[in-house]
One Martini backbone bead per residue (centre of mass of N, CA, C, O) as a GRO file, in nm:
protein
  164
    1MET     BB    1  -1.299   2.276   0.505
    2GLN     BB    2  -1.302   2.008   0.280
    3LEU     BB    3  -1.143   1.877   0.018
    4GLU     BB    4  -1.236   1.692  -0.248
    5THR     BB    5  -1.128   1.387  -0.386
    6GLN     BB    6  -1.083   1.214  -0.661
    7GLU     BB    7  -1.137   0.865  -0.728
    8PHE     BB    8  -0.948   0.611  -0.901
    9ARG     BB    9  -1.014   0.276  -1.035
   10ALA     BB   10  -0.882  -0.068  -1.041
   11GLU     BB   11  -0.946  -0.411  -1.147
   12ALA     BB   12  -0.835  -0.758  -1.070
   13LYS     BB   13  -0.985  -1.057  -1.114
   14PHE     BB   14  -0.895  -1.377  -1.073
   15GLN     BB   15  -0.594  -1.416  -0.998
   16ARG     BB   16  -0.307  -1.642  -1.032
   17VAL     BB   17  -0.238  -1.535  -0.723
   18SER     BB   18  -0.126  -1.474  -0.431
   19PRO     BB   19  -0.187  -1.226  -0.208
   20GLN     BB   20   0.090  -1.223  -0.070
   21LYS     BB   21   0.258  -1.168  -0.331
   22ALA     BB   22   0.109  -0.908  -0.418
   23ARG     BB   23   0.169  -0.734  -0.159
   24LEU     BB   24   0.473  -0.694  -0.203
   25VAL     BB   25   0.430  -0.493  -0.445
   26LEU     BB   26   0.211  -0.295  -0.330
   27GLU     BB   27   0.391  -0.176  -0.098
   28LEU     BB   28   0.589  -0.019  -0.292
   29ILE     BB   29   0.346   0.190  -0.420
   30LYS     BB   30   0.232   0.306  -0.176
   31GLY     BB   31   0.203   0.666  -0.195
   32ARG     BB   32   0.300   0.714  -0.473
   33LYS     BB   33   0.375   0.829  -0.751
   34VAL     BB   34   0.296   0.723  -1.060
   35GLY     BB   35   0.577   0.732  -1.191
   36ASP     BB   36   0.727   0.582  -0.962
   37ALA     BB   37   0.551   0.326  -0.964
   38LEU     BB   38   0.616   0.236  -1.254
   39GLU     BB   39   0.920   0.205  -1.210
   40THR     BB   40   0.912   0.003  -0.979
   41VAL     BB   41   0.755  -0.222  -1.132
   42ALA     BB   42   0.952  -0.254  -1.376
   43PHE     BB   43   1.205  -0.338  -1.156
   44THR     BB   44   1.055  -0.582  -1.056
   45LYS     BB   45   1.123  -0.942  -0.971
   46LYS     BB   46   0.821  -1.022  -1.001
   47GLY     BB   47   0.558  -1.200  -1.138
   48VAL     BB   48   0.327  -0.973  -1.061
   49ALA     BB   49   0.423  -0.697  -1.182
   50PRO     BB   50   0.276  -0.681  -1.462
   51LEU     BB   51  -0.009  -0.684  -1.339
   52VAL     BB   52   0.019  -0.427  -1.168
   53GLU     BB   53   0.084  -0.241  -1.405
   54LYS     BB   54  -0.183  -0.280  -1.555
   55VAL     BB   55  -0.367  -0.170  -1.329
   56LEU     BB   56  -0.232   0.108  -1.303
   57ARG     BB   57  -0.282   0.201  -1.595
   58SER     BB   58  -0.589   0.178  -1.575
   59ALA     BB   59  -0.628   0.392  -1.353
   60ILE     BB   60  -0.510   0.625  -1.517
   61GLN     BB   61  -0.711   0.606  -1.754
   62ASN     BB   62  -0.961   0.652  -1.584
   63ALA     BB   63  -0.885   0.935  -1.495
   64ASN     BB   64  -0.863   1.060  -1.775
   65TYR     BB   65  -1.146   0.992  -1.885
   66LEU     BB   66  -1.333   1.098  -1.649
   67SER     BB   67  -1.229   1.391  -1.657
   68GLN     BB   68  -1.342   1.441  -1.945
   69GLU     BB   69  -1.642   1.359  -1.903
   70ARG     BB   70  -1.681   1.554  -1.622
   71ASP     BB   71  -1.509   1.813  -1.624
   72LEU     BB   72  -1.235   1.775  -1.482
   73ASP     BB   73  -0.946   1.892  -1.289
   74VAL     BB   74  -0.701   1.665  -1.385
   75ASP     BB   75  -0.372   1.585  -1.297
   76VAL     BB   76  -0.174   1.325  -1.389
   77ASP     BB   77   0.100   1.421  -1.248
   78ASN     BB   78  -0.060   1.436  -0.947
   79LEU     BB   79  -0.076   1.145  -0.904
   80TYR     BB   80  -0.157   0.885  -0.662
   81VAL     BB   81  -0.132   0.608  -0.457
   82LYS     BB   82  -0.374   0.537  -0.231
   83THR     BB   83  -0.455   0.233  -0.303
   84ALA     BB   84  -0.337  -0.119  -0.237
   85LEU     BB   85  -0.490  -0.432  -0.308
   86ALA     BB   86  -0.511  -0.788  -0.188
   87ASN     BB   87  -0.756  -1.005  -0.221
   88GLU     BB   88  -0.937  -1.274  -0.158
   89GLY     BB   89  -1.021  -1.543  -0.335
   90PRO     BB   90  -1.090  -1.813  -0.464
   91ARG     BB   91  -1.044  -2.159  -0.417
   92MET     BB   92  -0.858  -2.431  -0.542
   93LYS     BB   93  -0.913  -2.767  -0.527
   94ARG     BB   94  -0.657  -3.012  -0.495
   95ILE     BB   95  -0.491  -3.322  -0.605
   96ARG     BB   96  -0.218  -3.518  -0.484
   97PRO     BB   97  -0.030  -3.766  -0.530
   98ALA     BB   98   0.052  -4.043  -0.322
   99PRO     BB   99   0.169  -4.279  -0.154
  100MET     BB  100  -0.002  -4.570  -0.142
  101GLY     BB  101  -0.284  -4.439  -0.268
  102ARG     BB  102  -0.274  -4.161  -0.184
  103ALA     BB  103  -0.388  -3.814  -0.094
  104PHE     BB  104  -0.327  -3.467  -0.144
  105ARG     BB  105  -0.428  -3.158  -0.039
  106TYR     BB  106  -0.468  -2.846  -0.222
  107GLN     BB  107  -0.430  -2.486  -0.280
  108ARG     BB  108  -0.540  -2.245  -0.510
  109ARG     BB  109  -0.486  -1.914  -0.531
  110MET     BB  110  -0.665  -1.602  -0.535
  111ALA     BB  111  -0.689  -1.258  -0.664
  112HIS     BB  112  -0.785  -0.919  -0.579
  113ILE     BB  113  -0.692  -0.632  -0.752
  114VAL     BB  114  -0.663  -0.296  -0.602
  115ILE     BB  115  -0.644   0.034  -0.755
  116SER     BB  116  -0.604   0.371  -0.632
  117VAL     BB  117  -0.634   0.706  -0.750
  118ALA     BB  118  -0.516   1.044  -0.671
  119GLU     BB  119  -0.514   1.379  -0.610
  120ARG     BB  120  -0.267   1.592  -0.506
  121LYS     BB  121  -0.268   1.839  -0.296
  122ARG     BB  122  -0.151   2.131  -0.231
  123ALA     BB  123  -0.042   2.320   0.040
  124ASP     BB  124  -0.136   2.619  -0.066
  125VAL     BB  125  -0.456   2.554  -0.058
  126ALA     BB  126  -0.477   2.570   0.234
  127GLU     BB  127  -0.759   2.679   0.430
  128THR     BB  128  -0.958   2.848   0.612
  129VAL     BB  129  -1.271   2.971   0.668
  130ASP     BB  130  -1.168   3.282   0.674
  131GLY     BB  131  -0.912   3.282   0.449
  132GLU     BB  132  -0.673   3.198   0.613
  133THR     BB  133  -0.366   3.110   0.678
  134PRO     BB  134  -0.205   2.897   0.853
  135ALA     BB  135   0.005   2.859   1.100
  136PRO     BB  136   0.292   2.741   1.175
  137ARG     BB  137   0.425   2.485   1.333
  138LYS     BB  138   0.584   2.378   1.608
  139ARG     BB  139   0.843   2.205   1.706
  140MET     BB  140   0.905   1.937   1.899
  141LEU     BB  141   1.119   1.863   2.141
  142LYS     BB  142   1.324   1.636   2.252
  143LYS     BB  143   1.400   1.460   2.512
  144PRO     BB  144   1.634   1.348   2.686
  145ALA     BB  145   1.770   1.068   2.761
  146ALA     BB  146   1.781   0.856   2.998
  147LYS     BB  147   1.983   0.686   3.243
  148LYS     BB  148   1.935   0.349   3.226
  149ALA     BB  149   2.199   0.185   3.222
  150VAL     BB  150   2.304   0.262   3.504
  151ALA     BB  151   2.065   0.151   3.666
  152LYS     BB  152   2.097  -0.146   3.576
  153LYS     BB  153   2.383  -0.199   3.686
  154SER     BB  154   2.325  -0.135   3.984
  155ALA     BB  155   2.104  -0.350   4.015
  156ALA     BB  156   2.285  -0.594   3.951
  157LYS     BB  157   2.485  -0.556   4.184
  158ASN     BB  158   2.278  -0.572   4.417
  159TRP     BB  159   2.186  -0.862   4.348
  160LYS     BB  160   2.462  -1.003   4.385
  161LYS     BB  161   2.500  -0.922   4.684
  162ALA     BB  162   2.234  -1.059   4.788
  163ALA     BB  163   2.316  -1.356   4.693
  164LYS     BB  164   2.576  -1.387   4.895
   0.00000   0.00000   0.00000
């Protein structure tokens, strides 16, 4: 039996930033707690960082508001960034004047930024169907690495001898 978590999201569409640049900031906050994500975005020196912060704050407010509306028990301090996406929006085609009466075409890209937050369930809540807590797993030990370097050196020596 799996517990369902409620997911809250916010979107900013048609933003005048390339999706590639937005993804650089979004990768920093993916999977982090909301408080840590806000701190990270506040101290990021990218031009898109204030926009990402605005969308993240909107997702948090959506979680707060909807939890009150639907009488859900959502702890805002327990929220984390579940997904953070920057999808490609429409492109604006522009023309730049070039020498000798020619023109070069270029594209201005837009992005749709989507951030969703969810509540992270604590580990002590997990139970099996029987109502018993699962036994902790044993860690598997790594096997020691084989001596590959020695084998490579001897193979190189044999090759040199055969070449002579």
